[in-house]
Structure formats: C-alpha cells, structure tokens
PDB file of C-alpha atoms in Angstrom:
ATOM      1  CA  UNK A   1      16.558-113.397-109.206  1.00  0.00           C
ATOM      2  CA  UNK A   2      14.640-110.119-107.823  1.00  0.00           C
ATOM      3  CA  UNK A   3      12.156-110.297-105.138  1.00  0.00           C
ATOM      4  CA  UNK A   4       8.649-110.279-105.470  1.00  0.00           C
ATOM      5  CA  UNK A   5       7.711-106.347-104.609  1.00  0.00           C
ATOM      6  CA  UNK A   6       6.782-105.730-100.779  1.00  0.00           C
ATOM      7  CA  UNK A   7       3.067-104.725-100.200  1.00  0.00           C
ATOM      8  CA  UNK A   8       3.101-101.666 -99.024  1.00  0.00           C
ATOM      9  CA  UNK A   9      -0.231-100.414 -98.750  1.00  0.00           C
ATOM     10  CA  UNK A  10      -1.328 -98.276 -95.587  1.00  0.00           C
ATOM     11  CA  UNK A  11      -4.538 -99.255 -94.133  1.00  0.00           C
ATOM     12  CA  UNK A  12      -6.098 -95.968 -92.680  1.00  0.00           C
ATOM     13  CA  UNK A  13      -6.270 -95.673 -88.913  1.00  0.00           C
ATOM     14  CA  UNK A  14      -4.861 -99.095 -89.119  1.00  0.00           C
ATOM     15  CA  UNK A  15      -7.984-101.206 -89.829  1.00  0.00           C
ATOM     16  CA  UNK A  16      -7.255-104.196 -92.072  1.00  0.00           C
ATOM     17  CA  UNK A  17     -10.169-105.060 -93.810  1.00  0.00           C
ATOM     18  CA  UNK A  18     -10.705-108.104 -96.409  1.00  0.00           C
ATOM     19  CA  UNK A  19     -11.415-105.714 -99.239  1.00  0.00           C
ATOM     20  CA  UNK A  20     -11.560-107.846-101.958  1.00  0.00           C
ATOM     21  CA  UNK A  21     -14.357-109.696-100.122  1.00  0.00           C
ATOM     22  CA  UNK A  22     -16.630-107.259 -99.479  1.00  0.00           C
ATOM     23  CA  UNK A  23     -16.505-106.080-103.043  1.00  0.00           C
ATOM     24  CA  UNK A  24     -19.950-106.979-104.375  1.00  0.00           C
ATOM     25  CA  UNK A  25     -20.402-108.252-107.486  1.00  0.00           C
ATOM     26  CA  UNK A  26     -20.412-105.037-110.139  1.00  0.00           C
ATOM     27  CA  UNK A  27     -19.587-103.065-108.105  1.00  0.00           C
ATOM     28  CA  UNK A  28     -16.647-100.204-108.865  1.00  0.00           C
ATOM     29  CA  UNK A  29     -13.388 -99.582-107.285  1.00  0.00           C
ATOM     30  CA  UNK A  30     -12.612 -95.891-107.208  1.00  0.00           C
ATOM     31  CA  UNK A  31      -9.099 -94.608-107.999  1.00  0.00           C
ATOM     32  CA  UNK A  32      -8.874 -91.211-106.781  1.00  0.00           C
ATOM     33  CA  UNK A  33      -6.364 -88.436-106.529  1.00  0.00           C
ATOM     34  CA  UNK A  34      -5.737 -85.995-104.017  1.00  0.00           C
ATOM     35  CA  UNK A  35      -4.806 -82.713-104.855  1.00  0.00           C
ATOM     36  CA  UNK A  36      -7.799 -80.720-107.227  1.00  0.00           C
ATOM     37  CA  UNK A  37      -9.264 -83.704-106.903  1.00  0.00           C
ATOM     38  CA  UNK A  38     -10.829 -83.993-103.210  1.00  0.00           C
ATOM     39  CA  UNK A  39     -10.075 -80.984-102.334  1.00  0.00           C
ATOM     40  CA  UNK A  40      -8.903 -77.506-103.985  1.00  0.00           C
ATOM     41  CA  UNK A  41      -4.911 -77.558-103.387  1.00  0.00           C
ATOM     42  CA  UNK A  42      -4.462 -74.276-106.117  1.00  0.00           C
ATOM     43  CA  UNK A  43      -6.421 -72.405-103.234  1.00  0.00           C
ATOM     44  CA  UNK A  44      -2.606 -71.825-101.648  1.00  0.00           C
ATOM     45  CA  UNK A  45      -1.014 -75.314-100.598  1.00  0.00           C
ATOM     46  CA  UNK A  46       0.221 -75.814-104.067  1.00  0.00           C
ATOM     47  CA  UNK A  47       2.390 -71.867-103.712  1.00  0.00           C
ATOM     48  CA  UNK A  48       3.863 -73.534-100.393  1.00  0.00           C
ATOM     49  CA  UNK A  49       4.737 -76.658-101.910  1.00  0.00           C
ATOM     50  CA  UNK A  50       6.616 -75.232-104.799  1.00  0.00           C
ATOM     51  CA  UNK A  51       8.341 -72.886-102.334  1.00  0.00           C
ATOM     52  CA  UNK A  52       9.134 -75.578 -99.375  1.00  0.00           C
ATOM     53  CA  UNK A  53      10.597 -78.297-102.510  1.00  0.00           C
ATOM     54  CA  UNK A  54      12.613 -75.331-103.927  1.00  0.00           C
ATOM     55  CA  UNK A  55      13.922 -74.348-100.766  1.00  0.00           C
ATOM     56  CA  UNK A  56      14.718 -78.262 -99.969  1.00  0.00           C
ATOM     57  CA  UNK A  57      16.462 -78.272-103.421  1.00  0.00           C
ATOM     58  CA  UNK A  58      18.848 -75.509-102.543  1.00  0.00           C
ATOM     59  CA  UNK A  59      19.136 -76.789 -99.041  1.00  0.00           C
ATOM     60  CA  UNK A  60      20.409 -80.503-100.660  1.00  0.00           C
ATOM     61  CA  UNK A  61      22.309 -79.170-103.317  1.00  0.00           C
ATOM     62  CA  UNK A  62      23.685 -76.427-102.559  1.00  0.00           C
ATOM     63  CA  UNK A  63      22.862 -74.059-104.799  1.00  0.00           C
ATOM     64  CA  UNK A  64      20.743 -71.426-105.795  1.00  0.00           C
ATOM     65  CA  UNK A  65      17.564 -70.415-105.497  1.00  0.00           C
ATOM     66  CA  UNK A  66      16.672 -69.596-108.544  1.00  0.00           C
ATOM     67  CA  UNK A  67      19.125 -72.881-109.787  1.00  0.00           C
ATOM     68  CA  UNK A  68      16.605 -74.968-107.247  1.00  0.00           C
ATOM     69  CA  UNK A  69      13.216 -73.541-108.827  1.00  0.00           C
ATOM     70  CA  UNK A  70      14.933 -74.809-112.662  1.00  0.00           C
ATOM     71  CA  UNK A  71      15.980 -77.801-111.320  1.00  0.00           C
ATOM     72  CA  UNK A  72      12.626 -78.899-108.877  1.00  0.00           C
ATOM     73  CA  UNK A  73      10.567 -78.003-112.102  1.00  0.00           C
ATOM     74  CA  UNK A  74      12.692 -79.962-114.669  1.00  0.00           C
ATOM     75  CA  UNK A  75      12.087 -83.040-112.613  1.00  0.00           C
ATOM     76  CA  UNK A  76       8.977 -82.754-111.655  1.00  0.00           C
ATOM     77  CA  UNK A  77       7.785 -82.004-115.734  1.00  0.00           C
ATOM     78  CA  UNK A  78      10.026 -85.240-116.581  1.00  0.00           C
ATOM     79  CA  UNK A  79       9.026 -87.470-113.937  1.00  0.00           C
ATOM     80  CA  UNK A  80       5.970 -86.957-112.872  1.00  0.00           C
ATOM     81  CA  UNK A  81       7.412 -85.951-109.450  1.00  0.00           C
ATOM     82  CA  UNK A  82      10.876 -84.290-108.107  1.00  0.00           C
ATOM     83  CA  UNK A  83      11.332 -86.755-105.590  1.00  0.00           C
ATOM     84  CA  UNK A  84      12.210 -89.300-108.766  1.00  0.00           C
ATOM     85  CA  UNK A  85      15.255 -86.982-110.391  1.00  0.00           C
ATOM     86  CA  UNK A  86      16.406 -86.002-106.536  1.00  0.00           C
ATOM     87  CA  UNK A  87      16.819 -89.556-106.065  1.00  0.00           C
ATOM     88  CA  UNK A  88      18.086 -90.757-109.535  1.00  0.00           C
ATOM     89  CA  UNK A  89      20.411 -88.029-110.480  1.00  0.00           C
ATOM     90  CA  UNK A  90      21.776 -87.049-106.488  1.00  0.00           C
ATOM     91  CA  UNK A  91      21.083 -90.683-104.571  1.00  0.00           C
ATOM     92  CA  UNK A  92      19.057 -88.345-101.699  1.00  0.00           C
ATOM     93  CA  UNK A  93      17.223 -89.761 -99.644  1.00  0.00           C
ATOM     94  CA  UNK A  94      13.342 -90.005-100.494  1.00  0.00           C
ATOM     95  CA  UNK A  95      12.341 -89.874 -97.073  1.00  0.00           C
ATOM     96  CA  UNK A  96      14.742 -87.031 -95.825  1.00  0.00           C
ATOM     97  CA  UNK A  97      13.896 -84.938 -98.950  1.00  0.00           C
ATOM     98  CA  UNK A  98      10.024 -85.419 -98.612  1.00  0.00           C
ATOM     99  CA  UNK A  99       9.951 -84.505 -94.960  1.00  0.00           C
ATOM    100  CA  UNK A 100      11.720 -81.644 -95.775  1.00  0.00           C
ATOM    101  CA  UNK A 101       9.840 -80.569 -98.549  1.00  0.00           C
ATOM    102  CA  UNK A 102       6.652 -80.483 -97.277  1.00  0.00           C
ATOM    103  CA  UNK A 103       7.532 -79.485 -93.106  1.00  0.00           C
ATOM    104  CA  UNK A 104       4.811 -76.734 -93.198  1.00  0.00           C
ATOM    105  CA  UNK A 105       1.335 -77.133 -91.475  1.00  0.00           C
ATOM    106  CA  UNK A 106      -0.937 -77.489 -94.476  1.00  0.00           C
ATOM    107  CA  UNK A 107      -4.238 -78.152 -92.123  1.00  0.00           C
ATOM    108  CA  UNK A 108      -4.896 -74.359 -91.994  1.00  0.00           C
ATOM    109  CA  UNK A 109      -4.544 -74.642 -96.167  1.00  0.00           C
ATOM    110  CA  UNK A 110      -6.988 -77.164 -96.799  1.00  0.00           C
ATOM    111  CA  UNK A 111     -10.162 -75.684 -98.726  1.00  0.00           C
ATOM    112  CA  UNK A 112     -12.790 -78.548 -99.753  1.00  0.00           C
ATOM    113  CA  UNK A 113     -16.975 -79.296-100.209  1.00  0.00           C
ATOM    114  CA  UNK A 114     -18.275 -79.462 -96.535  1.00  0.00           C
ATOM    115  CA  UNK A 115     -20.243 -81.886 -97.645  1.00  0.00           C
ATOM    116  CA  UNK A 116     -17.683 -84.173 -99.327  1.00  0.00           C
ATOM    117  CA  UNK A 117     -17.581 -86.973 -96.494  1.00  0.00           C
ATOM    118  CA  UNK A 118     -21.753 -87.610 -97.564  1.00  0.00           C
ATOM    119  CA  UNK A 119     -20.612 -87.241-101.168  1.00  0.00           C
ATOM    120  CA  UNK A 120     -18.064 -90.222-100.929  1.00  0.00           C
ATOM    121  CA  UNK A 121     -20.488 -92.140 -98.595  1.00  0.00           C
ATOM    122  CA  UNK A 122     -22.849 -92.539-101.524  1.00  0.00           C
ATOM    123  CA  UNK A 123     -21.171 -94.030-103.563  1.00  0.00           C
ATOM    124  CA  UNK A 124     -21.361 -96.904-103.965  1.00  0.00           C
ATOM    125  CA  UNK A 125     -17.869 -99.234-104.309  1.00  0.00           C
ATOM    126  CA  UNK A 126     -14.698 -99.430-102.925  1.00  0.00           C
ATOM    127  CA  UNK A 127     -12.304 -95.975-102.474  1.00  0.00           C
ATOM    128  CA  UNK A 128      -8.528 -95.991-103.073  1.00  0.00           C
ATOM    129  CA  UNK A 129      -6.425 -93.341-102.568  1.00  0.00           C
ATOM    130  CA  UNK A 130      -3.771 -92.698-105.199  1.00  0.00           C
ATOM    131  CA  UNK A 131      -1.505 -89.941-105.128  1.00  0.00           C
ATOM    132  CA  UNK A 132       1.787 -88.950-106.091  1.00  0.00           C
ATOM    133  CA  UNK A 133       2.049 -86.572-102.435  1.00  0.00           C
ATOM    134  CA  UNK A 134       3.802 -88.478 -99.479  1.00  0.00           C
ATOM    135  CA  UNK A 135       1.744 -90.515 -97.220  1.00  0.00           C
ATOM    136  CA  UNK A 136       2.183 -87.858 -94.349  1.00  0.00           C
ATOM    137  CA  UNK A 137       0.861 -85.409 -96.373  1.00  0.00           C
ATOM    138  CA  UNK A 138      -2.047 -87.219 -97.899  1.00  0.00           C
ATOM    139  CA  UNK A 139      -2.987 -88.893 -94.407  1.00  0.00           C
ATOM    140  CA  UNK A 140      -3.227 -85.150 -92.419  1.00  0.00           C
ATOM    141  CA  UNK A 141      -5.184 -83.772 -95.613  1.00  0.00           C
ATOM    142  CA  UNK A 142      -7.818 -86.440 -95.510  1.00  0.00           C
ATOM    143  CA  UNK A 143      -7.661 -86.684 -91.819  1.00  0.00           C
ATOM    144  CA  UNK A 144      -8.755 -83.066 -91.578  1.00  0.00           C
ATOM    145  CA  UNK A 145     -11.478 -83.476 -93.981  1.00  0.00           C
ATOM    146  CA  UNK A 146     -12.868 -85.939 -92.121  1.00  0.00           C
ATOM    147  CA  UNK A 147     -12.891 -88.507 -94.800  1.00  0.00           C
ATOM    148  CA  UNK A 148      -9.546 -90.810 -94.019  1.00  0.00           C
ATOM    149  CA  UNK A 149     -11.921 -93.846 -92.898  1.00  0.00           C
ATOM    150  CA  UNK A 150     -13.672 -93.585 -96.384  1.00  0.00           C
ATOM    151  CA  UNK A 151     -10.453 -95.056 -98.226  1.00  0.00           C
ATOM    152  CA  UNK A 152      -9.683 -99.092 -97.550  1.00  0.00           C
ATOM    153  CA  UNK A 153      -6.510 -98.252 -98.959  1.00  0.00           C
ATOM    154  CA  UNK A 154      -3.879 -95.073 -99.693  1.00  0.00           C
ATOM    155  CA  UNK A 155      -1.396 -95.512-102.184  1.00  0.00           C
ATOM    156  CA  UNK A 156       1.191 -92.603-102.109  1.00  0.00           C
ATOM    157  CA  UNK A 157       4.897 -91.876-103.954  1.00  0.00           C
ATOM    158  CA  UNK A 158       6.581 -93.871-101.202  1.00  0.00           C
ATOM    159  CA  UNK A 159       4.475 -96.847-102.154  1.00  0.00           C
ATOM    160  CA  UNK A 160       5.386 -96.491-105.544  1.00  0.00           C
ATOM    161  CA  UNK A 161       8.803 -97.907-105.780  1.00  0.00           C
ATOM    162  CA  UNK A 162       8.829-101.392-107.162  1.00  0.00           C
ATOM    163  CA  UNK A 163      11.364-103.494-109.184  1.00  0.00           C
ATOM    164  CA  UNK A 164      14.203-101.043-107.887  1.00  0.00           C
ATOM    165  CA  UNK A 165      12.639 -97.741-109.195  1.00  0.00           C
ATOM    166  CA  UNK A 166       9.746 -95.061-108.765  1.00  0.00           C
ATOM    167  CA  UNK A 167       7.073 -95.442-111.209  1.00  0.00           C
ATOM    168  CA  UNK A 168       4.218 -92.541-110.330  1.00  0.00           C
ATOM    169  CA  UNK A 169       1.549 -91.995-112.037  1.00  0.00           C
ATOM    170  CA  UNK A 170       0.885 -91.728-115.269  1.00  0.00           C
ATOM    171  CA  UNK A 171       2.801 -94.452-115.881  1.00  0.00           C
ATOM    172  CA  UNK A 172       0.984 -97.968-116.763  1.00  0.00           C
ATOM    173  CA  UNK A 173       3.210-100.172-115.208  1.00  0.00           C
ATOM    174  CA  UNK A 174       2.236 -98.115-112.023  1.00  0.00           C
ATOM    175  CA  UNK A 175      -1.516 -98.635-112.418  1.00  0.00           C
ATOM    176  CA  UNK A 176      -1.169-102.533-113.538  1.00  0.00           C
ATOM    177  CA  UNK A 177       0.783-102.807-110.022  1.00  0.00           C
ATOM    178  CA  UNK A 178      -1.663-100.754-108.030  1.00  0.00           C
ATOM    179  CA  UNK A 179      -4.679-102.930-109.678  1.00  0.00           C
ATOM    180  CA  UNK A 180      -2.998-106.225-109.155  1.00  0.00           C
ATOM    181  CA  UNK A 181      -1.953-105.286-105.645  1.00  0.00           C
ATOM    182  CA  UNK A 182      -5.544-104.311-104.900  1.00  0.00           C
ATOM    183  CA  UNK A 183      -7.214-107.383-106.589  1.00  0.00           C
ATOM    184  CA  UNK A 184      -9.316-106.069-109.128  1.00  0.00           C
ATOM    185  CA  UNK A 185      -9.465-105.398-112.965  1.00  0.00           C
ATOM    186  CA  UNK A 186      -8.810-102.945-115.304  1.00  0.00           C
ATOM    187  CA  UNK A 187     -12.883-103.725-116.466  1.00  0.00           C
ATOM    188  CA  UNK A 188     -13.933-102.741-113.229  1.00  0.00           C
ATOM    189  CA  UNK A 189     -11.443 -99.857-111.999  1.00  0.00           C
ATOM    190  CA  UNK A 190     -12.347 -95.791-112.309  1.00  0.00           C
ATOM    191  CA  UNK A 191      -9.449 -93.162-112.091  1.00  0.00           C
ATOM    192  CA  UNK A 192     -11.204 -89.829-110.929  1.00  0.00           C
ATOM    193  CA  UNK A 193      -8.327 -87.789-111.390  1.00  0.00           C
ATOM    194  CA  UNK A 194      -7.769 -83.898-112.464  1.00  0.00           C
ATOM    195  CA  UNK A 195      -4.830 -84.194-114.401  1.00  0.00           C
ATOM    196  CA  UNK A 196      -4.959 -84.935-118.238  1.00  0.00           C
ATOM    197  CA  UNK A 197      -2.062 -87.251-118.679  1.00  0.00           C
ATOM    198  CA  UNK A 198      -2.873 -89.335-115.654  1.00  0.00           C
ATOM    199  CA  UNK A 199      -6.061 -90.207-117.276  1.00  0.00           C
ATOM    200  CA  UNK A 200      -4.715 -91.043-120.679  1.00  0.00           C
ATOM    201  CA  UNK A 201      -1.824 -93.448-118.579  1.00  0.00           C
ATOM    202  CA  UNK A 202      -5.002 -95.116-116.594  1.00  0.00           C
ATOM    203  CA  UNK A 203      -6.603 -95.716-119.969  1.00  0.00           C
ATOM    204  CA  UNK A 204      -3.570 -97.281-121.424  1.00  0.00           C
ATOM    205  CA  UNK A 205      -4.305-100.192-119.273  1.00  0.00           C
ATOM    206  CA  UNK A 206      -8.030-100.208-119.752  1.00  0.00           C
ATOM    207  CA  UNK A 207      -9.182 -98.415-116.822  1.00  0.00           C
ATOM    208  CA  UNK A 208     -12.115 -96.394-116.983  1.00  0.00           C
ATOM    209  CA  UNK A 209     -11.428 -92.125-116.232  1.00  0.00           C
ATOM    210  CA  UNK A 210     -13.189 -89.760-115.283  1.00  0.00           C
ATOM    211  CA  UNK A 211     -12.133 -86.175-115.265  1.00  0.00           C
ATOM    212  CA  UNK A 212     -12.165 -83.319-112.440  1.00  0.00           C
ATOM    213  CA  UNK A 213     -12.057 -80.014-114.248  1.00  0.00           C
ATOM    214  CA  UNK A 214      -9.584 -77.319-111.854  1.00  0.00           C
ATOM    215  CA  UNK A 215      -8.970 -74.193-113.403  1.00  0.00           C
ATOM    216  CA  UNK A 216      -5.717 -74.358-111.272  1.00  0.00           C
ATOM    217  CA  UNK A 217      -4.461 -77.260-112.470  1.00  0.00           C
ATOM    218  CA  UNK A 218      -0.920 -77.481-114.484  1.00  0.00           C
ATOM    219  CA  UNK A 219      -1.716 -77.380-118.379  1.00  0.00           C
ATOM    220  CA  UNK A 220      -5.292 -77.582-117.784  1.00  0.00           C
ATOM    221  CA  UNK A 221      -6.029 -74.911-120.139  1.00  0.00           C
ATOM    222  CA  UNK A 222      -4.650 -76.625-122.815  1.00  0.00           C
ATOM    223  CA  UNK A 223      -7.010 -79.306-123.132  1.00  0.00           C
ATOM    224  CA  UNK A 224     -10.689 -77.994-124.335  1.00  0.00           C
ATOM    225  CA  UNK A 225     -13.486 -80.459-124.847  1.00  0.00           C
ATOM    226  CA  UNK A 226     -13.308 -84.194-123.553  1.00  0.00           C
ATOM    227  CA  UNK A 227     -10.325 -86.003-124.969  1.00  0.00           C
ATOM    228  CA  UNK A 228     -10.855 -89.587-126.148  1.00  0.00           C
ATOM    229  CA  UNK A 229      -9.576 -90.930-123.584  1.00  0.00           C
ATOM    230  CA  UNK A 230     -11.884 -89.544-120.707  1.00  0.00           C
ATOM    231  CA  UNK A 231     -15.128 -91.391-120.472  1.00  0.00           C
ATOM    232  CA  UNK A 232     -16.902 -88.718-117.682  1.00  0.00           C
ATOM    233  CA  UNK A 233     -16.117 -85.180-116.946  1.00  0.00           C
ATOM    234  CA  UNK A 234     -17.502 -83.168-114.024  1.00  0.00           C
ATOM    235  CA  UNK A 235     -16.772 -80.286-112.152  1.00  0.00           C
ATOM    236  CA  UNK A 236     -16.347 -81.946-108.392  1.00  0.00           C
ATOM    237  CA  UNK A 237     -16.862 -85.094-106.352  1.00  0.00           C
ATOM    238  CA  UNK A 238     -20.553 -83.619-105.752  1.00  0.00           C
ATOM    239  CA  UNK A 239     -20.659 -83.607-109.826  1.00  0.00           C
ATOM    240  CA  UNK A 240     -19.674 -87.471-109.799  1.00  0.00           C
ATOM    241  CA  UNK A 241     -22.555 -88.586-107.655  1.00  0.00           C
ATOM    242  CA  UNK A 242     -25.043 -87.123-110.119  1.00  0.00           C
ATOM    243  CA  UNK A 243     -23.020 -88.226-113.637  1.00  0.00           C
ATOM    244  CA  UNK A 244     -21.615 -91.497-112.324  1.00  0.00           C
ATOM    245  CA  UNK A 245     -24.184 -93.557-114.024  1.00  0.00           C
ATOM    246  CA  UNK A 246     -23.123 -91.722-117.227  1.00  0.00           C
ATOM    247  CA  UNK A 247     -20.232 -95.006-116.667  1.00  0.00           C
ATOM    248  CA  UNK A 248     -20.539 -97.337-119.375  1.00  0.00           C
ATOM    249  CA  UNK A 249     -20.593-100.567-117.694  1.00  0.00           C
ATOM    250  CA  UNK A 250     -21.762 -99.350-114.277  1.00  0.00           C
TER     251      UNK A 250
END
C-alpha cells in the first residue's frame, strides 16, 4: 500500500504560519511563478542556466557538448524540466545534478521592478511560490529582491515528487496536489504565470490564470491574442495590481 506523500513545503525564513486560518473569507490565493514572472530571467540568467545544465549534462554523461545541449533540450521540451529525463532515463541524482547545474552566483543576474516588494504587499490574499527552479535557486532570487517573507509558502521541482515520480508543472495532477496540500480550491486559486501551457494545465483543474506577457519567454511568440484559457493578461506584477479586479469572482 503506498504512503501518503510527505509535506514538503518550505516555510520562508522558517516561520510557520497557520495559513489556512488567516485566509479571509473571499479572499485569493496567488500561484505565482518565478522566472519572467517576478522578475526578468531572459535579461541573462536564463543564457547561464542553459550553459551550466549543458555543461552538467556532459559532465554526468560523458559526452559531448554539443550531444549535452540535444539531450538537456529534449528533456526539458518533454518534461517540463531536465531534471525529470536525467533522473528517469540515467537514475542521477536530483540533488547532485541540480546543484551542479545551477553552481553560478545568479544575485549579480537578477533584474526586477524596484518597486515589486509594495506591488505584492497590496495585494490582497495569500502568495505561493510555484516554480519548476530548485529551492536554492528560487530562495537566493527572492531573497535578493527583498520579497522572500511575502510568500507563506515555496513550492519548487524538489517538492514536486509525489507517488514515486516528478510531476512539474503543467501537469494537473501537480496543481490538484499543490491546492490540496495548501488547503484551498480550485474556485478560489490564481496561477500568474508567463508560460502558455502552464496556464492551460492550471485551468484544466479549474484554476483561474492570469498571464505575464515576456517577450523572452520560450514559444511566446507563438501565441497572439488571449487564448481561452487565460482569464487576465498584463504586462508585469505592477500590471496585476491595476487589472486584478478584471477577476471574475474576485
């Protein structure tokens, strides 16, 4: 008979609080991603990443460089990140691999709003962090910005292995566990996410989405308009403060 799954959410700076308390009545949970999301990770951490996983790749495999680039894309295009086909297809190990994929410094990196700790401040509901980026590097980026205490929880790909496997986003079965975990419905959970097929995952399951446009985002330019399944689209978190009420429901 398998286990029930392990909780493995990360309280920041290790505060526990009794979120699903202090929920008022109404009131939104926010869903949000990290990378062209919260801040603008096309800028140049995004060129690092794809070098550092390439080179950790070739370093685990033992083989080429231009073998590594194939092979990190392949899996990262079929499952949503190349930690999932490293593990699956090689049996690495997801913690050795992610440290040494992303062992650079990305503080110097980071480009965001200067205003985007206010931004989140206002408004109004609970903030959860959900990522498919390790918890290290999520954790320094929003440490940096100044905005890790704004989150009650972060959610990142080493939380996301349940029942035996990895299930990132945009799969449903991710966001069902995520929502259950976290106590709250699909009626009254937001995704506010820059990637297309994240959002049409997290409206699968009846969330409601709202989309970051990035320019630098992968296959962003193939999507024109707002898709059917994105209820809001803005340009940055700043943009969400003044269109949130465009909501239905909230």
């Amino acid at each position: 008979m398998a286990t029930a799954p392990r909780r493995q959410i990360r309280r920041p700076l290790g505060r526990v609080r009794a979120t699903r308390r202090l929920r008022k009545a109404g009131e939104p949970v926010w869903f949000f991603d990290l990378d062209n999301t919260l801040h603008d990770a096309s800028h140049a951490i995004f060129s690092h990443i794809d070098l550092s996983m390439t080179h950790a790749v070739m370093e685990t495999l033992n083989v080429s460089m231009d073998e590594a680039h194939v092979i990190r894309k392949r899996y990262w295009q079929r499952y949503g990140a190349t930690l999932i086909g490293m593990v699956r297809h090689h049996g690495v190990s997801a913690a050795e691999f992610l440290h040494r994929s992303h062992s650079f410094d990305v503080r110097p990196l980071v480009r965001a709003d200067s205003d985007l700790r206010n931004r989140l401040s206002r408004l109004p509901g609970r903030k959860v962090l959900l990522t498919n980026a390790p918890h290290n590097y999520a954790r320094t980026i929003l440490s940096h910005l100044g905005i890790l205490d704004c989150f009650d929880s972060l959610w990142a790909v080493e939380d996301m292995r349940f029942h035996g496997e990895f299930r990132v986003k945009p799969s449903p079965a991710l966001y069902r566990h995520v929502m259950a975990m976290e106590g709250v419905s699909a009626h009254n959970s937001v995704l506010v996410e820059d990637t297309a097929a994240n959002l049409r995952g997290a409206r699968q399951v009846g969330m409601r989405t709202v989309h970051v446009r990035h320019s630098g985002t992968p296959f962003a330019k193939t999507h024109r308009g707002r898709p059917l399944f994105v209820d809001l689209q803005v340009n940055s978190v700043s943009h969400l403060l003044l269109q949130r009420r465009a909501l239905r429901r909230f």
